[in-house]
């Protein structure tokens, strides 16, 4: 159920445009930790129930309260106190793995969590349960990027060969967080 729930929510995040650690959102490990926390709270739940609880909990999570999988964590370092959306990796040394999340990307994530919860709530009200609902498509609607933003920029990279392009892409991505912050 954990793996299926992670796959479901990663698919949802990609469709909604909030899956990318590089661009200030969350990547695979972040989604896995968030889902693992829900699985800890609801160990016998079905995938549909875990998805529902995911949205119900994270739509109202009091960020910057950290999400963690262990009960007792060592004291946070000063650098970890300033993260917008602290998600603590469950291995030593414990630390925040969501350092790329900015105020604006946190706002977008919270908006999408709320949308997800509203959609789930509507499905539960209409069908009485999630398992009978045929309206899961509405949860996974792609985010209408071009009609939602008046301004955006696009980066085109060219290189003489595939290896140079891969290196160039990695270099640009490694500096993208600083561009976002500025």
N, C-alpha and C. Protein backbone atom coordinates (compact mmCIF):
# COMPACT_ATOMS: atom_id res chain seq x y z
N UNK A 1 0.83 -1.20 0.00
CA UNK A 1 0.00 0.00 0.00
C UNK A 1 0.87 1.26 0.00
N UNK A 2 2.02 1.19 0.69
CA UNK A 2 2.93 2.35 0.70
C UNK A 2 3.39 2.68 -0.72
N UNK A 3 3.92 1.68 -1.41
CA UNK A 3 4.45 1.91 -2.77
C UNK A 3 3.37 2.41 -3.71
N UNK A 4 2.19 1.83 -3.63
CA UNK A 4 1.09 2.25 -4.51
C UNK A 4 0.66 3.68 -4.20
N UNK A 5 0.65 4.02 -2.93
CA UNK A 5 0.26 5.39 -2.54
C UNK A 5 1.31 6.39 -3.00
N UNK A 6 2.58 6.05 -2.84
CA UNK A 6 3.65 6.95 -3.32
C UNK A 6 3.54 7.13 -4.83
N UNK A 7 3.35 6.04 -5.56
CA UNK A 7 3.21 6.14 -7.02
C UNK A 7 2.03 7.01 -7.40
N UNK A 8 0.92 6.83 -6.71
CA UNK A 8 -0.28 7.62 -6.98
C UNK A 8 -0.02 9.11 -6.75
N UNK A 9 0.60 9.45 -5.63
CA UNK A 9 0.82 10.85 -5.30
C UNK A 9 1.92 11.48 -6.14
N UNK A 10 2.91 10.71 -6.55
CA UNK A 10 3.92 11.24 -7.46
C UNK A 10 3.29 11.53 -8.82
N UNK A 11 2.42 10.64 -9.28
CA UNK A 11 1.69 10.88 -10.53
C UNK A 11 0.84 12.14 -10.41
N UNK A 12 0.12 12.27 -9.30
CA UNK A 12 -0.69 13.46 -9.05
C UNK A 12 0.18 14.72 -9.07
N UNK A 13 1.32 14.68 -8.37
CA UNK A 13 2.21 15.84 -8.27
C UNK A 13 2.75 16.24 -9.64
N UNK A 14 3.10 15.27 -10.46
CA UNK A 14 3.59 15.58 -11.81
C UNK A 14 2.48 16.21 -12.64
N UNK A 15 1.28 15.68 -12.55
CA UNK A 15 0.14 16.23 -13.31
C UNK A 15 -0.19 17.65 -12.86
N UNK A 16 -0.02 17.93 -11.57
CA UNK A 16 -0.38 19.24 -11.02
C UNK A 16 0.79 20.21 -11.04
N UNK A 17 1.96 19.79 -11.54
CA UNK A 17 3.10 20.69 -11.69
C UNK A 17 3.84 21.00 -10.40
N UNK A 18 3.76 20.10 -9.41
CA UNK A 18 4.45 20.35 -8.14
C UNK A 18 5.46 19.25 -7.82
N UNK A 19 5.98 18.59 -8.85
CA UNK A 19 6.97 17.54 -8.67
C UNK A 19 8.27 17.99 -9.31
N UNK A 20 9.16 18.55 -8.52
CA UNK A 20 10.49 18.90 -9.00
C UNK A 20 11.28 19.56 -7.89
N UNK A 21 12.19 18.83 -7.32
CA UNK A 21 13.06 19.38 -6.29
C UNK A 21 13.88 20.53 -6.86
N UNK A 22 14.31 20.39 -8.10
CA UNK A 22 15.12 21.42 -8.74
C UNK A 22 14.41 22.76 -8.81
N UNK A 23 13.11 22.74 -9.03
CA UNK A 23 12.35 23.97 -9.20
C UNK A 23 11.65 24.43 -7.92
N UNK A 24 12.08 23.92 -6.79
CA UNK A 24 11.58 24.40 -5.51
C UNK A 24 10.37 23.66 -4.97
N UNK A 25 10.01 22.55 -5.59
CA UNK A 25 8.89 21.75 -5.09
C UNK A 25 9.46 20.51 -4.39
N UNK A 26 8.79 19.39 -4.50
CA UNK A 26 9.23 18.18 -3.83
C UNK A 26 9.59 17.11 -4.85
N UNK A 27 10.61 16.33 -4.53
CA UNK A 27 11.02 15.22 -5.38
C UNK A 27 10.63 13.89 -4.74
N UNK A 28 11.15 12.82 -5.28
CA UNK A 28 10.75 11.48 -4.87
C UNK A 28 10.90 11.18 -3.39
N UNK A 29 12.04 11.52 -2.79
CA UNK A 29 12.24 11.20 -1.38
C UNK A 29 11.27 11.98 -0.50
N UNK A 30 10.96 13.21 -0.89
CA UNK A 30 10.03 14.03 -0.10
C UNK A 30 8.64 13.41 -0.07
N UNK A 31 8.17 13.01 -1.27
CA UNK A 31 6.84 12.38 -1.34
C UNK A 31 6.82 11.08 -0.56
N UNK A 32 7.94 10.33 -0.61
CA UNK A 32 8.00 9.06 0.12
C UNK A 32 7.92 9.29 1.63
N UNK A 33 8.61 10.29 2.14
CA UNK A 33 8.56 10.57 3.58
C UNK A 33 7.17 11.04 3.99
N UNK A 34 6.56 11.93 3.20
CA UNK A 34 5.21 12.40 3.52
C UNK A 34 4.21 11.24 3.55
N UNK A 35 4.30 10.37 2.56
CA UNK A 35 3.39 9.21 2.52
C UNK A 35 3.70 8.24 3.66
N UNK A 36 4.97 8.02 3.95
CA UNK A 36 5.34 7.11 5.04
C UNK A 36 4.75 7.59 6.36
N UNK A 37 4.73 8.90 6.57
CA UNK A 37 4.13 9.43 7.81
C UNK A 37 2.64 9.12 7.86
N UNK A 38 1.95 9.24 6.75
CA UNK A 38 0.53 8.91 6.70
C UNK A 38 0.33 7.42 6.95
N UNK A 39 1.20 6.59 6.39
CA UNK A 39 1.13 5.14 6.62
C UNK A 39 1.36 4.80 8.09
N UNK A 40 2.24 5.54 8.76
CA UNK A 40 2.44 5.32 10.19
C UNK A 40 1.17 5.64 10.98
N UNK A 41 0.48 6.70 10.58
CA UNK A 41 -0.72 7.11 11.30
C UNK A 41 -1.91 6.18 11.02
N UNK A 42 -1.94 5.60 9.81
CA UNK A 42 -3.06 4.74 9.39
C UNK A 42 -2.50 3.44 8.82
N UNK A 43 -1.95 2.57 9.67
CA UNK A 43 -1.21 1.40 9.19
C UNK A 43 -2.04 0.36 8.44
N UNK A 44 -3.33 0.32 8.63
CA UNK A 44 -4.15 -0.70 7.98
C UNK A 44 -5.05 -0.13 6.88
N UNK A 45 -4.79 1.09 6.47
CA UNK A 45 -5.65 1.76 5.50
C UNK A 45 -5.37 1.29 4.07
N UNK A 46 -6.40 1.40 3.24
CA UNK A 46 -6.26 1.10 1.81
C UNK A 46 -5.56 2.28 1.12
N UNK A 47 -5.17 2.07 -0.12
CA UNK A 47 -4.52 3.14 -0.88
C UNK A 47 -5.44 4.35 -1.00
N UNK A 48 -6.70 4.13 -1.34
CA UNK A 48 -7.61 5.27 -1.49
C UNK A 48 -7.78 6.03 -0.18
N UNK A 49 -7.80 5.31 0.93
CA UNK A 49 -7.92 5.97 2.23
C UNK A 49 -6.64 6.73 2.57
N UNK A 50 -5.48 6.16 2.24
CA UNK A 50 -4.21 6.86 2.49
C UNK A 50 -4.12 8.14 1.66
N UNK A 51 -4.56 8.08 0.41
CA UNK A 51 -4.56 9.28 -0.43
C UNK A 51 -5.49 10.33 0.19
N UNK A 52 -6.65 9.91 0.63
CA UNK A 52 -7.59 10.82 1.27
C UNK A 52 -6.98 11.45 2.52
N UNK A 53 -6.39 10.63 3.38
CA UNK A 53 -5.79 11.14 4.62
C UNK A 53 -4.59 12.04 4.32
N UNK A 54 -3.83 11.71 3.27
CA UNK A 54 -2.70 12.56 2.86
C UNK A 54 -3.18 13.99 2.64
N UNK A 55 -4.23 14.13 1.83
CA UNK A 55 -4.72 15.47 1.53
C UNK A 55 -5.36 16.12 2.75
N UNK A 56 -6.08 15.35 3.54
CA UNK A 56 -6.75 15.94 4.71
C UNK A 56 -5.74 16.46 5.73
N UNK A 57 -4.62 15.77 5.87
CA UNK A 57 -3.60 16.18 6.84
C UNK A 57 -2.72 17.29 6.30
N UNK A 58 -2.19 17.13 5.09
CA UNK A 58 -1.22 18.12 4.60
C UNK A 58 -1.88 19.40 4.08
N UNK A 59 -3.16 19.37 3.79
CA UNK A 59 -3.84 20.62 3.41
C UNK A 59 -3.88 21.59 4.59
N UNK A 60 -3.80 21.06 5.81
CA UNK A 60 -3.87 21.90 7.01
C UNK A 60 -2.64 21.78 7.91
N UNK A 61 -1.56 21.22 7.39
CA UNK A 61 -0.35 21.04 8.19
C UNK A 61 0.19 22.41 8.61
N UNK A 62 0.59 22.56 9.88
CA UNK A 62 1.08 23.87 10.35
C UNK A 62 2.56 24.08 10.02
N UNK A 63 2.87 24.26 8.74
CA UNK A 63 4.26 24.51 8.36
C UNK A 63 4.71 25.80 9.04
N UNK A 64 5.93 25.86 9.53
CA UNK A 64 7.09 25.00 9.33
C UNK A 64 7.28 23.90 10.38
N UNK A 65 6.24 23.38 10.96
CA UNK A 65 6.38 22.21 11.83
C UNK A 65 6.93 21.05 10.99
N UNK A 66 8.04 20.45 11.40
CA UNK A 66 8.65 19.40 10.58
C UNK A 66 7.80 18.13 10.49
N UNK A 67 7.89 17.47 9.35
CA UNK A 67 7.33 16.12 9.19
C UNK A 67 8.50 15.17 9.40
N UNK A 68 8.32 14.23 10.31
CA UNK A 68 9.38 13.29 10.63
C UNK A 68 8.79 11.90 10.86
N UNK A 69 9.59 10.89 10.66
CA UNK A 69 9.15 9.52 10.86
C UNK A 69 9.62 8.94 12.18
N UNK A 70 10.47 9.67 12.88
CA UNK A 70 10.99 9.18 14.16
C UNK A 70 10.49 10.08 15.28
N UNK A 71 10.31 9.49 16.45
CA UNK A 71 9.74 10.25 17.56
C UNK A 71 10.69 11.29 18.13
N UNK A 72 11.91 10.89 18.44
CA UNK A 72 12.85 11.81 19.07
C UNK A 72 13.94 12.18 18.09
N UNK A 73 13.97 13.45 17.74
CA UNK A 73 15.02 13.94 16.86
C UNK A 73 16.00 14.78 17.65
N UNK A 74 17.27 14.77 17.23
CA UNK A 74 18.21 15.69 17.87
C UNK A 74 17.77 17.13 17.60
N UNK A 75 18.26 18.04 18.39
CA UNK A 75 17.91 19.45 18.22
C UNK A 75 18.27 19.91 16.80
N UNK A 76 17.39 20.73 16.23
CA UNK A 76 17.63 21.23 14.88
C UNK A 76 18.81 22.20 14.88
N UNK A 77 19.56 22.16 13.80
CA UNK A 77 20.63 23.14 13.65
C UNK A 77 20.01 24.48 13.27
N UNK A 78 20.77 25.55 13.43
CA UNK A 78 20.24 26.88 13.09
C UNK A 78 19.82 26.96 11.63
N UNK A 79 20.57 26.28 10.75
CA UNK A 79 20.23 26.30 9.33
C UNK A 79 18.90 25.63 9.05
N UNK A 80 18.57 24.57 9.81
CA UNK A 80 17.32 23.85 9.59
C UNK A 80 16.10 24.61 10.08
N UNK A 81 16.28 25.58 10.94
CA UNK A 81 15.15 26.33 11.50
C UNK A 81 14.50 27.26 10.48
N UNK A 82 15.18 27.55 9.40
CA UNK A 82 14.70 28.55 8.45
C UNK A 82 14.02 27.95 7.22
N UNK A 83 13.85 26.65 7.20
CA UNK A 83 13.21 26.02 6.05
C UNK A 83 11.71 26.27 6.07
N UNK A 84 11.14 26.44 4.89
CA UNK A 84 9.72 26.73 4.75
C UNK A 84 8.86 25.49 5.03
N UNK A 85 9.36 24.34 4.59
CA UNK A 85 8.58 23.10 4.65
C UNK A 85 9.48 21.96 5.08
N UNK A 86 9.89 21.93 6.35
CA UNK A 86 10.87 20.92 6.76
C UNK A 86 10.32 19.49 6.73
N UNK A 87 10.97 18.68 5.92
CA UNK A 87 10.71 17.25 5.85
C UNK A 87 12.03 16.59 6.24
N UNK A 88 12.01 15.87 7.35
CA UNK A 88 13.25 15.34 7.92
C UNK A 88 13.48 13.91 7.43
N UNK A 89 14.65 13.69 6.84
CA UNK A 89 14.96 12.34 6.37
C UNK A 89 15.15 11.43 7.58
N UNK A 90 14.67 10.17 7.48
CA UNK A 90 14.64 9.29 8.64
C UNK A 90 15.90 8.48 8.87
N UNK A 91 17.05 8.99 8.44
CA UNK A 91 18.31 8.29 8.66
C UNK A 91 19.33 9.26 9.23
N UNK A 92 20.29 8.70 9.95
CA UNK A 92 21.33 9.53 10.56
C UNK A 92 22.32 9.98 9.49
N UNK A 93 22.79 11.19 9.42
CA UNK A 93 22.39 12.30 10.28
C UNK A 93 21.05 12.89 9.83
N UNK A 94 20.13 13.06 10.77
CA UNK A 94 18.82 13.60 10.45
C UNK A 94 18.99 15.03 9.95
N UNK A 95 18.24 15.36 8.95
CA UNK A 95 18.29 16.73 8.43
C UNK A 95 17.14 16.98 7.49
N UNK A 96 16.96 18.23 7.19
CA UNK A 96 15.88 18.65 6.31
C UNK A 96 16.29 18.39 4.86
N UNK A 97 15.47 17.65 4.14
CA UNK A 97 15.79 17.35 2.75
C UNK A 97 15.01 18.26 1.79
N UNK A 98 14.18 19.13 2.32
CA UNK A 98 13.33 19.98 1.47
C UNK A 98 13.79 21.43 1.48
N UNK A 99 15.09 21.64 1.49
CA UNK A 99 15.66 22.98 1.58
C UNK A 99 15.36 23.85 0.36
N UNK A 100 14.99 23.26 -0.76
CA UNK A 100 14.70 24.03 -1.97
C UNK A 100 13.32 24.69 -1.96
N UNK A 101 12.44 24.28 -1.07
CA UNK A 101 11.09 24.84 -1.04
C UNK A 101 11.16 26.30 -0.59
N UNK A 102 10.55 27.17 -1.39
CA UNK A 102 10.51 28.61 -1.09
C UNK A 102 9.11 28.99 -0.60
N UNK A 103 8.95 30.23 -0.19
CA UNK A 103 7.63 30.69 0.24
C UNK A 103 6.60 30.53 -0.87
N UNK A 104 6.99 30.88 -2.08
CA UNK A 104 6.03 30.81 -3.19
C UNK A 104 5.73 29.36 -3.58
N UNK A 105 6.72 28.47 -3.55
CA UNK A 105 6.43 27.08 -3.91
C UNK A 105 5.66 26.39 -2.79
N UNK A 106 5.90 26.78 -1.53
CA UNK A 106 5.10 26.25 -0.43
C UNK A 106 3.65 26.68 -0.60
N UNK A 107 3.45 27.93 -0.97
CA UNK A 107 2.08 28.42 -1.20
C UNK A 107 1.39 27.62 -2.30
N UNK A 108 2.10 27.33 -3.36
CA UNK A 108 1.55 26.54 -4.47
C UNK A 108 1.24 25.12 -4.00
N UNK A 109 2.16 24.51 -3.26
CA UNK A 109 1.93 23.16 -2.73
C UNK A 109 0.70 23.13 -1.83
N UNK A 110 0.59 24.11 -0.94
CA UNK A 110 -0.56 24.16 -0.04
C UNK A 110 -1.86 24.34 -0.82
N UNK A 111 -1.81 25.15 -1.85
CA UNK A 111 -2.99 25.34 -2.70
C UNK A 111 -3.39 24.03 -3.37
N UNK A 112 -2.42 23.28 -3.85
CA UNK A 112 -2.71 22.00 -4.49
C UNK A 112 -3.17 20.94 -3.49
N UNK A 113 -2.60 20.94 -2.28
CA UNK A 113 -3.08 20.03 -1.24
C UNK A 113 -4.54 20.34 -0.92
N UNK A 114 -4.86 21.62 -0.81
CA UNK A 114 -6.25 22.02 -0.53
C UNK A 114 -7.18 21.62 -1.65
N UNK A 115 -6.73 21.82 -2.89
CA UNK A 115 -7.53 21.40 -4.04
C UNK A 115 -7.76 19.89 -4.00
N UNK A 116 -6.69 19.14 -3.68
CA UNK A 116 -6.82 17.69 -3.58
C UNK A 116 -7.82 17.29 -2.50
N UNK A 117 -7.76 17.95 -1.36
CA UNK A 117 -8.68 17.63 -0.26
C UNK A 117 -10.11 17.99 -0.64
N UNK A 118 -10.30 19.16 -1.30
CA UNK A 118 -11.64 19.54 -1.75
C UNK A 118 -12.20 18.52 -2.74
N UNK A 119 -11.36 18.05 -3.64
CA UNK A 119 -11.79 17.07 -4.64
C UNK A 119 -12.17 15.76 -3.96
N UNK A 120 -11.34 15.29 -3.03
CA UNK A 120 -11.61 14.05 -2.30
C UNK A 120 -12.91 14.18 -1.50
N UNK A 121 -13.07 15.32 -0.82
CA UNK A 121 -14.28 15.54 -0.01
C UNK A 121 -15.52 15.50 -0.88
N UNK A 122 -15.44 16.13 -2.04
CA UNK A 122 -16.57 16.13 -2.97
C UNK A 122 -16.88 14.70 -3.44
N UNK A 123 -15.85 13.93 -3.72
CA UNK A 123 -16.04 12.54 -4.14
C UNK A 123 -16.71 11.73 -3.04
N UNK A 124 -16.25 11.92 -1.80
CA UNK A 124 -16.83 11.17 -0.67
C UNK A 124 -18.29 11.56 -0.44
N UNK A 125 -18.60 12.86 -0.60
CA UNK A 125 -19.98 13.31 -0.42
C UNK A 125 -20.89 12.77 -1.51
N UNK A 126 -20.39 12.76 -2.74
CA UNK A 126 -21.19 12.33 -3.87
C UNK A 126 -21.43 10.83 -3.87
N UNK A 127 -20.37 10.06 -3.60
CA UNK A 127 -20.45 8.61 -3.75
C UNK A 127 -20.57 7.87 -2.43
N UNK A 128 -20.37 8.55 -1.32
CA UNK A 128 -20.44 7.88 -0.03
C UNK A 128 -19.13 7.24 0.39
N UNK A 129 -18.27 6.94 -0.55
CA UNK A 129 -16.93 6.42 -0.25
C UNK A 129 -16.07 6.64 -1.48
N UNK A 130 -14.78 6.48 -1.29
CA UNK A 130 -13.85 6.68 -2.42
C UNK A 130 -13.80 5.48 -3.34
N UNK A 131 -14.07 4.30 -2.82
CA UNK A 131 -13.95 3.10 -3.63
C UNK A 131 -15.04 3.02 -4.69
N UNK A 132 -16.17 3.63 -4.46
CA UNK A 132 -17.26 3.60 -5.44
C UNK A 132 -17.18 4.73 -6.45
N UNK A 133 -16.30 5.67 -6.21
CA UNK A 133 -16.26 6.87 -7.04
C UNK A 133 -15.59 6.59 -8.39
N UNK A 134 -16.22 7.10 -9.42
CA UNK A 134 -15.60 7.02 -10.75
C UNK A 134 -15.01 8.38 -11.13
N UNK A 135 -14.89 9.28 -10.17
CA UNK A 135 -14.46 10.64 -10.44
C UNK A 135 -13.01 10.91 -10.05
N UNK A 136 -12.18 9.87 -10.01
CA UNK A 136 -10.77 10.08 -9.67
C UNK A 136 -10.06 10.94 -10.70
N UNK A 137 -10.58 10.97 -11.93
CA UNK A 137 -9.93 11.76 -12.98
C UNK A 137 -9.81 13.23 -12.58
N UNK A 138 -10.81 13.74 -11.86
CA UNK A 138 -10.78 15.16 -11.47
C UNK A 138 -9.61 15.45 -10.53
N UNK A 139 -9.20 14.49 -9.72
CA UNK A 139 -8.05 14.69 -8.84
C UNK A 139 -6.77 14.82 -9.66
N UNK A 140 -6.72 14.07 -10.77
CA UNK A 140 -5.50 14.01 -11.58
C UNK A 140 -5.52 14.91 -12.81
N UNK A 141 -6.42 15.88 -12.85
CA UNK A 141 -6.45 16.82 -13.98
C UNK A 141 -5.11 17.53 -14.07
N UNK A 142 -4.57 17.67 -15.27
CA UNK A 142 -3.31 18.41 -15.41
C UNK A 142 -3.51 19.88 -15.04
N UNK A 143 -2.51 20.47 -14.44
CA UNK A 143 -2.57 21.88 -14.10
C UNK A 143 -2.49 22.71 -15.38
N UNK A 144 -3.39 23.67 -15.57
CA UNK A 144 -3.40 24.48 -16.80
C UNK A 144 -2.34 25.58 -16.74
N UNK A 145 -1.10 25.20 -16.92
CA UNK A 145 0.04 26.10 -16.72
C UNK A 145 -0.05 27.36 -17.58
N UNK A 146 -0.20 27.20 -18.88
CA UNK A 146 -0.13 28.36 -19.78
C UNK A 146 -1.26 29.35 -19.55
N UNK A 147 -2.44 28.86 -19.18
CA UNK A 147 -3.55 29.78 -18.94
C UNK A 147 -3.56 30.32 -17.51
N UNK A 148 -2.70 29.79 -16.65
CA UNK A 148 -2.70 30.22 -15.25
C UNK A 148 -1.67 31.31 -14.95
N UNK A 149 -0.65 31.41 -15.78
CA UNK A 149 0.40 32.38 -15.52
C UNK A 149 0.54 33.34 -16.69
N UNK A 150 0.58 34.61 -16.34
CA UNK A 150 0.77 35.62 -17.37
C UNK A 150 2.23 35.68 -17.81
N UNK A 151 3.13 35.48 -16.85
CA UNK A 151 4.56 35.57 -17.14
C UNK A 151 5.25 34.27 -16.73
N UNK A 152 6.14 33.83 -17.57
CA UNK A 152 7.00 32.69 -17.26
C UNK A 152 8.17 32.75 -18.21
N UNK A 153 9.21 32.01 -17.93
CA UNK A 153 10.31 31.95 -18.87
C UNK A 153 10.66 30.50 -19.16
N UNK A 154 11.26 30.34 -20.31
CA UNK A 154 11.61 29.01 -20.77
C UNK A 154 13.09 29.03 -21.13
N UNK A 155 13.80 28.00 -20.76
CA UNK A 155 15.23 27.92 -21.04
C UNK A 155 15.46 26.84 -22.09
N UNK A 156 16.13 27.22 -23.15
CA UNK A 156 16.49 26.26 -24.21
C UNK A 156 18.00 26.05 -24.14
N UNK A 157 18.42 24.80 -24.11
CA UNK A 157 19.83 24.47 -24.08
C UNK A 157 20.21 23.74 -25.36
N UNK A 158 21.38 24.05 -25.86
CA UNK A 158 21.91 23.32 -27.01
C UNK A 158 23.36 22.95 -26.71
N UNK A 159 23.79 21.87 -27.31
CA UNK A 159 25.16 21.42 -27.13
C UNK A 159 25.57 20.61 -28.35
N UNK A 160 26.86 20.39 -28.47
CA UNK A 160 27.37 19.68 -29.64
C UNK A 160 27.08 18.18 -29.60
N UNK A 161 26.90 17.61 -28.40
CA UNK A 161 26.56 16.19 -28.29
C UNK A 161 25.77 15.93 -27.02
N UNK A 162 25.32 14.70 -26.86
CA UNK A 162 24.45 14.33 -25.74
C UNK A 162 25.15 14.50 -24.39
N UNK A 163 26.43 14.11 -24.32
CA UNK A 163 27.17 14.25 -23.06
C UNK A 163 27.32 15.71 -22.65
N UNK A 164 27.65 16.57 -23.61
CA UNK A 164 27.76 17.99 -23.30
C UNK A 164 26.41 18.57 -22.87
N UNK A 165 25.34 18.13 -23.53
CA UNK A 165 24.01 18.61 -23.17
C UNK A 165 23.65 18.17 -21.74
N UNK A 166 23.96 16.93 -21.38
CA UNK A 166 23.69 16.43 -20.03
C UNK A 166 24.46 17.25 -19.00
N UNK A 167 25.73 17.53 -19.28
CA UNK A 167 26.55 18.33 -18.36
C UNK A 167 26.01 19.76 -18.24
N UNK A 168 25.66 20.35 -19.37
CA UNK A 168 25.13 21.71 -19.41
C UNK A 168 23.81 21.78 -18.66
N UNK A 169 22.94 20.79 -18.86
CA UNK A 169 21.65 20.73 -18.17
C UNK A 169 21.87 20.63 -16.66
N UNK A 170 22.79 19.78 -16.23
CA UNK A 170 23.09 19.64 -14.80
C UNK A 170 23.61 20.94 -14.20
N UNK A 171 24.46 21.65 -14.94
CA UNK A 171 25.01 22.92 -14.46
C UNK A 171 23.89 23.94 -14.30
N UNK A 172 23.01 24.06 -15.29
CA UNK A 172 21.89 25.02 -15.21
C UNK A 172 20.97 24.65 -14.05
N UNK A 173 20.61 23.37 -13.91
CA UNK A 173 19.72 22.95 -12.82
C UNK A 173 20.34 23.21 -11.46
N UNK A 174 21.67 23.05 -11.35
CA UNK A 174 22.31 23.27 -10.05
C UNK A 174 22.27 24.72 -9.62
N UNK A 175 22.07 25.63 -10.55
CA UNK A 175 22.01 27.06 -10.23
C UNK A 175 20.60 27.62 -10.26
N UNK A 176 19.65 26.77 -10.61
CA UNK A 176 18.27 27.25 -10.77
C UNK A 176 17.68 27.71 -9.45
N UNK A 177 17.98 27.05 -8.34
CA UNK A 177 17.44 27.44 -7.03
C UNK A 177 17.83 28.89 -6.72
N UNK A 178 19.07 29.25 -7.02
CA UNK A 178 19.51 30.62 -6.74
C UNK A 178 18.78 31.62 -7.62
N UNK A 179 18.50 31.23 -8.85
CA UNK A 179 17.71 32.09 -9.74
C UNK A 179 16.30 32.28 -9.17
N UNK A 180 15.69 31.21 -8.69
CA UNK A 180 14.35 31.30 -8.08
C UNK A 180 14.36 32.24 -6.88
N UNK A 181 15.36 32.13 -6.05
CA UNK A 181 15.41 32.94 -4.84
C UNK A 181 15.63 34.42 -5.15
N UNK A 182 16.31 34.70 -6.27
CA UNK A 182 16.56 36.11 -6.63
C UNK A 182 15.39 36.69 -7.38
